[in-house]
Every structure is written in C-alpha cells, then in structure tokens.
PDB file of C-alpha atoms and ligand atoms in Angstrom:
ATOM      1  CA  MET A   6      -0.203   0.136  -0.120  1.00 65.00           C
ATOM      2  CA  THR A   7       1.115   3.516  -1.076  1.00 72.00           C
ATOM      3  CA  ILE A   8       0.735   6.538   1.404  1.00 74.00           C
ATOM      4  CA  GLN A   9       0.415   9.853  -0.301  1.00 75.00           C
ATOM      5  CA  ARG A  10       0.643  13.318   1.675  1.00 81.00           C
ATOM      6  CA  ILE A  11      -2.782  15.046  -0.036  1.00 82.00           C
ATOM      7  CA  CYS A  12      -3.104  17.603   2.770  1.00 86.00           C
ATOM      8  CA  LYS A  13      -2.976  18.635   6.304  1.00 83.00           C
ATOM      9  CA  LYS A  14      -5.687  17.575   8.809  1.00 77.00           C
ATOM     10  CA  ASP A  15      -6.484  21.359   9.632  1.00 84.00           C
ATOM     11  CA  ASP A  16      -7.064  22.285   5.830  1.00 88.00           C
ATOM     12  CA  VAL A  17     -10.756  20.576   5.929  1.00 85.00           C
ATOM     13  CA  PRO A  18     -11.831  21.382   9.759  1.00 82.00           C
ATOM     14  CA  GLU A  19     -15.149  21.530   9.282  1.00 86.00           C
ATOM     15  CA  LEU A  20     -17.633  18.696   9.619  1.00 86.00           C
ATOM     16  CA  GLY A  21     -19.338  18.462   6.481  1.00 86.00           C
ATOM     17  CA  SER A  22     -17.088  20.511   4.466  1.00 89.00           C
ATOM     18  CA  MET A  23     -14.778  19.557   1.399  1.00 90.00           C
ATOM     19  CA  LYS A  24     -11.807  20.781  -0.540  1.00 90.00           C
ATOM     20  CA  GLN A  25     -10.052  19.718  -3.860  1.00 88.00           C
ATOM     21  CA  PHE A  26      -6.404  19.024  -4.026  1.00 87.00           C
ATOM     22  CA  ASP A  27      -3.458  18.175  -6.614  1.00 84.00           C
ATOM     23  CA  LEU A  28      -1.090  15.923  -6.177  1.00 81.00           C
ATOM     24  CA  LYS A  29       0.988  14.774  -9.470  1.00 79.00           C
ATOM     25  CA  GLU A  30      -1.284  15.743 -11.813  1.00 76.00           C
ATOM     26  CA  SER A  31      -4.214  14.084 -10.087  1.00 77.00           C
ATOM     27  CA  GLU A  32      -7.068  15.950  -8.362  1.00 80.00           C
ATOM     28  CA  PHE A  33      -8.707  14.727  -5.012  1.00 83.00           C
ATOM     29  CA  LEU A  34     -11.667  15.881  -3.507  1.00 86.00           C
ATOM     30  CA  VAL A  35     -11.353  15.399   0.540  1.00 88.00           C
ATOM     31  CA  VAL A  36     -14.645  15.543   2.620  1.00 88.00           C
ATOM     32  CA  ASN A  37     -14.642  15.606   6.069  1.00 86.00           C
ATOM     33  CA  THR A  38     -17.760  13.250   7.264  1.00 81.00           C
ATOM     34  CA  GLY A  39     -16.462  12.925  10.711  1.00 73.00           C
ATOM     35  CA  ARG A  40     -14.768  10.085   9.366  1.00 65.00           C
ATOM     36  CA  THR A  41     -12.459  11.975   6.483  1.00 64.00           C
ATOM     37  CA  VAL A  42     -12.446  10.176   2.782  1.00 71.00           C
ATOM     38  CA  LEU A  43     -10.884  10.785  -0.268  1.00 69.00           C
ATOM     39  CA  LEU A  44     -12.384  10.980  -3.512  1.00 71.00           C
ATOM     40  CA  PRO A  45      -9.965  10.779  -6.544  1.00 64.00           C
ATOM     41  CA  ARG A  46     -11.405  13.094  -9.130  1.00 63.00           C
ATOM     42  CA  GLY A  47     -12.097  11.013 -12.167  1.00 56.00           C
ATOM     43  CA  SER A  48     -13.704   8.434 -10.225  1.00 55.00           C
ATOM     44  CA  MET A  49     -17.103   8.631 -11.825  1.00 56.00           C
ATOM     45  CA  ALA A  50     -16.333   6.462 -14.712  1.00 54.00           C
ATOM     46  CA  PRO A  51     -17.168   6.754 -17.525  1.00 51.00           C
ATOM     47  CA  MET A  52     -18.381  10.606 -16.465  1.00 52.00           C
ATOM     48  CA  GLN A  53     -14.456  11.280 -15.830  1.00 57.00           C
ATOM     49  CA  LEU A  54     -13.942  14.912 -15.189  1.00 69.00           C
ATOM     50  CA  ALA A  55     -16.420  15.923 -13.016  1.00 79.00           C
ATOM     51  CA  PRO A  56     -15.958  18.751 -10.365  1.00 83.00           C
ATOM     52  CA  LEU A  57     -17.246  17.155  -7.822  1.00 86.00           C
ATOM     53  CA  ALA A  58     -15.920  20.291  -5.304  1.00 87.00           C
ATOM     54  CA  GLU A  59     -18.560  22.291  -6.768  1.00 91.00           C
ATOM     55  CA  GLY A  60     -20.928  19.613  -6.107  1.00 92.00           C
ATOM     56  CA  ASP A  61     -23.479  19.846  -2.858  1.00 93.00           C
ATOM     57  CA  LEU A  62     -22.624  17.927  -0.150  1.00 93.00           C
ATOM     58  CA  ASP A  63     -25.524  16.822   2.294  1.00 93.00           C
ATOM     59  CA  GLY A  64     -24.875  15.023   5.270  1.00 89.00           C
ATOM     60  CA  ASP A  65     -23.331  11.564   3.527  1.00 90.00           C
ATOM     61  CA  ILE A  66     -24.677  12.612   0.295  1.00 94.00           C
ATOM     62  CA  LEU A  67     -22.762  14.297  -2.250  1.00 93.00           C
ATOM     63  CA  THR A  68     -24.442  15.956  -5.500  1.00 94.00           C
ATOM     64  CA  CYS A  69     -22.440  15.798  -8.763  1.00 92.00           C
ATOM     65  CA  PRO A  70     -23.103  19.445 -10.508  1.00 92.00           C
ATOM     66  CA  TRP A  71     -23.458  18.316 -13.882  1.00 90.00           C
ATOM     67  CA  HIS A  72     -25.985  15.966 -13.790  1.00 91.00           C
ATOM     68  CA  TYR A  73     -27.091  15.558 -10.523  1.00 94.00           C
ATOM     69  CA  SER A  74     -26.104  11.651  -9.765  1.00 93.00           C
ATOM     70  CA  GLN A  75     -25.798  11.814  -5.851  1.00 95.00           C
ATOM     71  CA  PHE A  76     -23.542   9.114  -4.268  1.00 93.00           C
ATOM     72  CA  ARG A  77     -23.088   7.966  -0.597  1.00 92.00           C
ATOM     73  CA  VAL A  78     -19.518   9.462   0.350  1.00 89.00           C
ATOM     74  CA  SER A  79     -19.023   6.680   2.756  1.00 87.00           C
ATOM     75  CA  ASP A  80     -18.978   3.871   0.530  1.00 89.00           C
ATOM     76  CA  GLY A  81     -18.569   5.633  -2.720  1.00 89.00           C
ATOM     77  CA  SER A  82     -22.239   4.055  -3.687  1.00 93.00           C
ATOM     78  CA  VAL A  83     -24.580   5.319  -6.257  1.00 94.00           C
ATOM     79  CA  VAL A  84     -28.036   6.888  -4.557  1.00 96.00           C
ATOM     80  CA  ARG A  85     -29.320   8.322  -7.738  1.00 96.00           C
ATOM     81  CA  GLY A  86     -28.066   8.229 -11.199  1.00 91.00           C
ATOM     82  CA  PRO A  87     -27.453   8.576 -14.062  1.00 92.00           C
ATOM     83  CA  ALA A  88     -24.126   7.355 -12.775  1.00 89.00           C
ATOM     84  CA  ASN A  89     -23.694   3.732 -12.596  1.00 88.00           C
ATOM     85  CA  ASN A  90     -20.755   3.399 -11.439  1.00 86.00           C
ATOM     86  CA  PRO A  91     -19.918   3.727  -7.979  1.00 88.00           C
ATOM     87  CA  LEU A  92     -17.059   6.562  -6.596  1.00 86.00           C
ATOM     88  CA  ASN A  93     -13.531   5.242  -5.438  1.00 82.00           C
ATOM     89  CA  VAL A  94     -13.303   6.308  -1.780  1.00 83.00           C
ATOM     90  CA  TYR A  95     -10.420   6.184   0.376  1.00 80.00           C
ATOM     91  CA  ASP A  96      -9.853   6.544   4.323  1.00 76.00           C
ATOM     92  CA  ILE A  97      -7.542   9.405   4.977  1.00 74.00           C
ATOM     93  CA  THR A  98      -4.680   8.303   7.396  1.00 68.00           C
ATOM     94  CA  ARG A  99      -3.975  11.051   9.965  1.00 61.00           C
TER      95      ARG A  99
HETATM   96  S1  FES B 119     -20.559  13.837 -14.641  1.00 74.12           S
HETATM   97 FE1  FES B 119     -21.469  13.348 -12.627  1.00 74.12          FE
HETATM   98  S2  FES B 119     -23.406  12.674 -12.641  1.00 74.12           S
HETATM   99 FE2  FES B 119     -22.847  13.190 -14.820  1.00 74.12          FE
END
C-alpha cells in the first residue's frame, strides 16, 4: 500500500466541508464526514472529469454538479443516477 500526503488534517477542519487538492497531476476531493474520506477526481467513470468539489454535500450524500447523480460518500455507492458506477473512496490516514 502506498501512502501519499494530500493535505494536513486542519486543511478540511469543518464537519461537512470538502476541498479539492492537487497531487502529481491528479485531483483529489477530501470530504470531512467525521471519518474523512478521499475521492479521486475521475473516479466517476465513465463521466470522468466532473468537478465534484463544486457539487453539493448534504450529510453523507454528495451531488454531482453536472448531471446531479448522488453518491454516498462513506462507501461511494450510487444513491441516484444517471451514474451507474460508484465513486472510489479511500480513508484518510491522519
Ligand atoms: S458527470 Fe457526474 S452525474 Fe454526470
């Protein structure tokens, strides 16, 4: 397993907040749900480049700003389409 430093714990301090970070030409969305999770941009295949950081976060549900698919942040599952594929979700090591 590879560990990469994306941000500091205090960079996304508020419960229910999210922020995008860049690392090695990739973009990652860090979401503070109490159990902070990481969503790599492009994980919404085949709709790969949606700017999820511009989406709406309501509790554990993230709504994509482009076609309004909804995902459960805790496990990446699709709550409402048109997306068919879940998001890739990774836990943050503090
Ligand atoms: S790009 Fe996210 S729902 Fe279509």
